[in-house]
Short mmCIF file of C-alpha atoms in Angstrom, two decimals:
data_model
loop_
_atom_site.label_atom_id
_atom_site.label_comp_id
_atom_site.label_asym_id
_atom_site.label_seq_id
_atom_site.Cartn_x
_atom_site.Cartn_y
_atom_site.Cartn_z
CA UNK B 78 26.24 25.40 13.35
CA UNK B 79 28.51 22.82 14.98
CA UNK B 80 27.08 23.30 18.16
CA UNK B 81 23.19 22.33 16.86
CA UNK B 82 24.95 19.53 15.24
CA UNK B 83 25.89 18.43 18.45
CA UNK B 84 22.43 19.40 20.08
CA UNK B 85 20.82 16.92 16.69
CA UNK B 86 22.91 14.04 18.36
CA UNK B 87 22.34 14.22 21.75
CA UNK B 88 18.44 14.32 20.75
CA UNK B 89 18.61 11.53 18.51
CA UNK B 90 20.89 9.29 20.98
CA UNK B 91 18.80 9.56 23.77
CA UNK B 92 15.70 8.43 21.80
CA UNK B 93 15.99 4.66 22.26
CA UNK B 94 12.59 3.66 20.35
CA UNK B 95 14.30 5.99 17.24
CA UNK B 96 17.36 3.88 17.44
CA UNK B 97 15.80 0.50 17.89
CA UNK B 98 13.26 0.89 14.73
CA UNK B 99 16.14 2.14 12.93
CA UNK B 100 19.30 0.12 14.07
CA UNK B 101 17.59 -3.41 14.52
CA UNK B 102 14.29 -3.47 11.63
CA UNK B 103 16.82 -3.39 8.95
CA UNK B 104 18.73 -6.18 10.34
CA UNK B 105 15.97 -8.52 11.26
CA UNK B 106 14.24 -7.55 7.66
CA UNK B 107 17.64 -9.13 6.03
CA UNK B 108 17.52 -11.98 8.12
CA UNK B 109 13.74 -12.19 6.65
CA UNK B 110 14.23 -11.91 3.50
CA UNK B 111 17.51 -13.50 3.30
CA UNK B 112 17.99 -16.14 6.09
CA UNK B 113 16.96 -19.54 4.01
CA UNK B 114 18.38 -17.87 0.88
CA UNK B 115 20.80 -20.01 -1.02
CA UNK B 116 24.29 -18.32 -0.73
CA UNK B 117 25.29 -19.71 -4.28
CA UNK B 118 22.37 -18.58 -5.83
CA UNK B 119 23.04 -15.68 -8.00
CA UNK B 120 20.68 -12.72 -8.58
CA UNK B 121 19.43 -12.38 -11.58
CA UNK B 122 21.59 -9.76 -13.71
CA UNK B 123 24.09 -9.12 -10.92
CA UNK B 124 26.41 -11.92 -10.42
CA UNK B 125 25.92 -11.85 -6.63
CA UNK B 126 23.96 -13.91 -4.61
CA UNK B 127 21.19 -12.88 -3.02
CA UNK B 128 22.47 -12.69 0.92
CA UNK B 129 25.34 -10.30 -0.36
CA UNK B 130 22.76 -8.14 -2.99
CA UNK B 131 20.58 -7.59 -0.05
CA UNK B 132 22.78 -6.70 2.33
CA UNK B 133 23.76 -3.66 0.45
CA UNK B 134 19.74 -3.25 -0.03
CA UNK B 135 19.25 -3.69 3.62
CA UNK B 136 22.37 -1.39 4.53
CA UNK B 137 20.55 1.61 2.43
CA UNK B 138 17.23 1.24 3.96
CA UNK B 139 18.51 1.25 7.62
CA UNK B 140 20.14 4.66 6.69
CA UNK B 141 17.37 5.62 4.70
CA UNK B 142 15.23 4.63 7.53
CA UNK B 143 17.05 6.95 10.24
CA UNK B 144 17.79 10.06 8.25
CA UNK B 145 14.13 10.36 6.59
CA UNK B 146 11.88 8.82 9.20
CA UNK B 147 13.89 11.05 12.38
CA UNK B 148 14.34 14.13 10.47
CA UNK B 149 10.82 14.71 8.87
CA UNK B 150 8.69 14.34 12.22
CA UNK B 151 11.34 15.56 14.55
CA UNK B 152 11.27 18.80 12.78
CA UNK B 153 7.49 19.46 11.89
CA UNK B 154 7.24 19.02 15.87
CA UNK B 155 10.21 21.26 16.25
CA UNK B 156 7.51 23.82 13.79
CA UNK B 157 4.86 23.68 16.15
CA UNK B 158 6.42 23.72 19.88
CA UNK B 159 8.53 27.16 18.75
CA UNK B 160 11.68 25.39 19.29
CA UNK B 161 12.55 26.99 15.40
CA UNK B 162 11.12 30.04 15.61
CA UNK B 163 13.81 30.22 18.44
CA UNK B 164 16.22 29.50 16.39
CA UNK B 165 15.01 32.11 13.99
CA UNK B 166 16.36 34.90 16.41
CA UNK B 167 19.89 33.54 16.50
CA UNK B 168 22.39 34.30 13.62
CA UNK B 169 21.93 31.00 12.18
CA UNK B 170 20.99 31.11 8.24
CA UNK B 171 18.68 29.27 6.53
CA UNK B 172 21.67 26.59 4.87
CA UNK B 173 22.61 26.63 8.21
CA UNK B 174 19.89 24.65 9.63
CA UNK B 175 19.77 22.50 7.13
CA UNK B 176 23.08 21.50 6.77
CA UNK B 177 23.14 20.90 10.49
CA UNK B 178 19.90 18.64 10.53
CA UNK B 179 21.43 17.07 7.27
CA UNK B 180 24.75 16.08 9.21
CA UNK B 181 23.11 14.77 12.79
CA UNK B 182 21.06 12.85 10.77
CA UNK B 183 23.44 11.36 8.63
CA UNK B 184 25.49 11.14 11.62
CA UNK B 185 23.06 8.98 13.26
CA UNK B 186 22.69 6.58 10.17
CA UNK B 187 26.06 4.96 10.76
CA UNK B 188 24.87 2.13 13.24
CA UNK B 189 22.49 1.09 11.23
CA UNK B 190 24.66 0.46 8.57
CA UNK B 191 27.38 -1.20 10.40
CA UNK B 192 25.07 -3.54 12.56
CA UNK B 193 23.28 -5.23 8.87
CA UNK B 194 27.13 -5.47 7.81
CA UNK B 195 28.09 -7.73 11.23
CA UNK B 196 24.62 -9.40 10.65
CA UNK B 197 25.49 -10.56 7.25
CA UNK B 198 29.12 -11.72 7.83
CA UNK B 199 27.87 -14.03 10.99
CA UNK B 200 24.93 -15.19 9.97
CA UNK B 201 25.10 -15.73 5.79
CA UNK B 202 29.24 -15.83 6.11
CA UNK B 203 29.14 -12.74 3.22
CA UNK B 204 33.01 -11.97 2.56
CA UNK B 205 34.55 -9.57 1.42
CA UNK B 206 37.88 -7.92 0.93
CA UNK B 207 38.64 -5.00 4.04
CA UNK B 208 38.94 -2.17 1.13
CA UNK B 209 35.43 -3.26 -0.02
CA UNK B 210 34.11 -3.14 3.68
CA UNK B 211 35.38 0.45 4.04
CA UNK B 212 34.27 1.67 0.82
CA UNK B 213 30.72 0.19 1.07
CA UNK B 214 30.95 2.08 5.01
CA UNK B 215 31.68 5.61 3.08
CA UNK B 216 29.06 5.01 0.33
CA UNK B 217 26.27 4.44 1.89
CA UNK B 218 26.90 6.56 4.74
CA UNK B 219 27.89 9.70 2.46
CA UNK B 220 24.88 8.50 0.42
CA UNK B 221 22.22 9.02 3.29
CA UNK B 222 23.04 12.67 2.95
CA UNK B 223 20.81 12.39 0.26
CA UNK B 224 17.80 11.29 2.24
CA UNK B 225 18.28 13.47 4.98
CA UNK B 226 17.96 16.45 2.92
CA UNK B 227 14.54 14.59 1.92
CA UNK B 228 14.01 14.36 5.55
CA UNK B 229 14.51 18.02 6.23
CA UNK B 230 12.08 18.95 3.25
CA UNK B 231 9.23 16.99 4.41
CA UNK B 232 9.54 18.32 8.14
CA UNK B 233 9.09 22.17 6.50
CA UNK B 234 6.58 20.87 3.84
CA UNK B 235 3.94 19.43 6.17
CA UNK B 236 3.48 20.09 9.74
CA UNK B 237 1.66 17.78 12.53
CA UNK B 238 -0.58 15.47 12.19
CA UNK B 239 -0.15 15.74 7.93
CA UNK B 240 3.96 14.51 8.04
CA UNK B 241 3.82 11.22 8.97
CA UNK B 242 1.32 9.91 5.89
CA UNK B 243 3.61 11.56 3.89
CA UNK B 244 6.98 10.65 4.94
CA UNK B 245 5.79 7.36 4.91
CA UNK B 246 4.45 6.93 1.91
CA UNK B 247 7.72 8.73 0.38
CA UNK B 248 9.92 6.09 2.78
CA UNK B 249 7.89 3.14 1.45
CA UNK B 250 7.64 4.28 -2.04
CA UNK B 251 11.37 5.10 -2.92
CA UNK B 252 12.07 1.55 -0.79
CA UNK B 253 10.21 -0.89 -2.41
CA UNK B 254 11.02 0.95 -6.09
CA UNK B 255 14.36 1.74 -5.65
CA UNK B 256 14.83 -2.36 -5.05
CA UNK B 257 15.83 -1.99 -1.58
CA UNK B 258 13.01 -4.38 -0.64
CA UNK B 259 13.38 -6.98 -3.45
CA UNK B 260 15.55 -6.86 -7.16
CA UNK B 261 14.26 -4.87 -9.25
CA UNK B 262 15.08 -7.28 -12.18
CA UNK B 263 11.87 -8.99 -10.85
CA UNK B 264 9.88 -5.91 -12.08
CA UNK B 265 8.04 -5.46 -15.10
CA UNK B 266 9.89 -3.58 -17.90
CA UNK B 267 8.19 -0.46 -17.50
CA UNK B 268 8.80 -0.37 -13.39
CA UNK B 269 12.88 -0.80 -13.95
CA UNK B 270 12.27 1.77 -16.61
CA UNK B 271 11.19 3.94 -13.70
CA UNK B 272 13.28 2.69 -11.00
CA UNK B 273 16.90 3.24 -12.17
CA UNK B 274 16.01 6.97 -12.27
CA UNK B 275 15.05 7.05 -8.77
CA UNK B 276 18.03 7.96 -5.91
CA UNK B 277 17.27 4.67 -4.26
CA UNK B 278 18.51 2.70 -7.13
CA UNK B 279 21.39 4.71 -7.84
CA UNK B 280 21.90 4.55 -4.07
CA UNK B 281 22.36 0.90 -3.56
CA UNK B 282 23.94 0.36 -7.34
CA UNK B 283 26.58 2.27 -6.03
CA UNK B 284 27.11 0.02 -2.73
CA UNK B 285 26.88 -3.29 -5.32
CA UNK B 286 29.36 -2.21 -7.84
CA UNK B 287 31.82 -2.12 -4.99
CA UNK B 288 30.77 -5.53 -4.05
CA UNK B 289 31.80 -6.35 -7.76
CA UNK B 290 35.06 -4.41 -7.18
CA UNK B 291 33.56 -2.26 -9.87
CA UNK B 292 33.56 1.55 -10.18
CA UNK B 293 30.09 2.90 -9.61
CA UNK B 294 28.50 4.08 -12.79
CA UNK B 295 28.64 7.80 -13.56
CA UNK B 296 24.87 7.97 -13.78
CA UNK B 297 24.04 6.59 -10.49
CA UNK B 298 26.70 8.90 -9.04
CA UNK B 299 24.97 11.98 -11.60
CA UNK B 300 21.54 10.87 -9.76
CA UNK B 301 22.11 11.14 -6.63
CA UNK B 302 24.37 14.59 -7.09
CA UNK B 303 21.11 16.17 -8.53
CA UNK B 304 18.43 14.95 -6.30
CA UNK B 305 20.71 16.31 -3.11
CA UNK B 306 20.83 19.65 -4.73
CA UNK B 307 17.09 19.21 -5.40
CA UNK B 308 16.31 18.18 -1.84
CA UNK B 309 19.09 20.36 -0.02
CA UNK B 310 17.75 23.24 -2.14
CA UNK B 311 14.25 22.73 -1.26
CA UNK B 312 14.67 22.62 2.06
CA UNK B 313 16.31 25.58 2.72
CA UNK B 314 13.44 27.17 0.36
CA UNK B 315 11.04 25.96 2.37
CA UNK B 316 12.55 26.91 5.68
CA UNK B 317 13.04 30.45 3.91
CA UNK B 318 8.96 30.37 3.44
CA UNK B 319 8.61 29.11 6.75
CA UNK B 320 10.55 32.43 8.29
CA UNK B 321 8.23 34.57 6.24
CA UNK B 322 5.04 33.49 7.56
CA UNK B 323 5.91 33.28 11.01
#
């Protein structure tokens, strides 16, 4: 498994239009969103201000962005150019596979992450202690995990032509939901209803308690927990189906 792990990166580091979209969009969408913000204005039911709340948001989608958007199409091609059916006559199981797309993925995330933290702290002077700086790192890079479970679901759900609509209207949907595009305390009552049960929320609640020096809530934590066992699990179900029909 470590060695397709390997194989994952290689693949994804050589793709230089993967790793612009998803190392430089979230970074130039905070700058968007949050370039004339006022940094003493505080968000609405958070007590930060808006250039520190949506660099956590911004953080999560660029990870979000590279674990779901690489792994789903990347693999649905890998489905029809034989490239896993190959794999199929190795010893590799089915939790193998998945695990190892999971990881490269994740892997692959970190950039993205750390490039909207630099961003932030230059341009909108957001400060924090270095404890805070490491534990937002580890969150929301153990957090992608998540997603790129998601990511390996998709790839085995649809194939060709049919992924893409999908995956992006899953990418989109979780995004602007979850509040990674905008608070969600600007929702209506009924959307943050919604919202704070889906693994985007929980995601970036996590990353803001630590801005607060808080610890993250146990339900966020509970959320995420269950919808990686969900995804995970699926994944290697479909991949399972996959085997039998080939």
């Amino acid at each position: 498994m470590s060695s397709l792990i390997k194989l994952e990166l290689t693949r994804a580091l050589r793709n230089r239009k993967f790793l612009f979209f998803s190392v430089i969009y979230p970074s130039a969408l905070f700058l968007l969103i949050a370039g004339n913000a006022d940094s003493s204005e505080k968000v609405d039911g958070t007590g930060l201000t808006l250039p520190t709340y949506m660099m956590v948001s911004m953080a999560s989608f660029g990870a979000l962005t590279a674990v779901l958007m690489g792994n789903s199409e990347r693999i649905a091609k890998e489905r029809e150019n034989g490239w896993v059916r190959q794999l199929r006559l190795t010893t590799l199981p089915g939790r193998g596979y998945v695990l190892a797309k999971t990881a490269g993925a994740a892997v692959v995330s970190l950039p993205s992450i750390v490039i909207v933290f630099v961003v932030a702290a230059l341009v909108k002077d957001v400060r924090l202690d270095a404890w805070q700086w490491l534990a937002l790192t580890g969150a929301i890079w153990a957090g992608s995990l998540v997603f790129a479970a998601l990511g390996v679901a998709l790839g085995y759900l649809a194939s060709g032509d049919a992924v893409r609509p999908i995956t992006m209207l899953t990418y989109f949907g979780l995004s602007i939901l979850g509040g990674l595009w905008m608070p969600t305390t600007t929702f209506p009552q009924w959307l943050q209803d919604i919202a704070k049960w889906l693994p985007t929320h929980a995601y970036a609640a996590i990353g803001r308690a630590i801005e607060q020096s808080q610890a993250p809530q146990t339900q966020d934590i509970a959320i995420l927990a269950v919808f990686f066992v969900l995804f995970a699990g699926g994944a290697a179900w479909l991949y399972r189906k996959d085997t039998l029909k080939a």
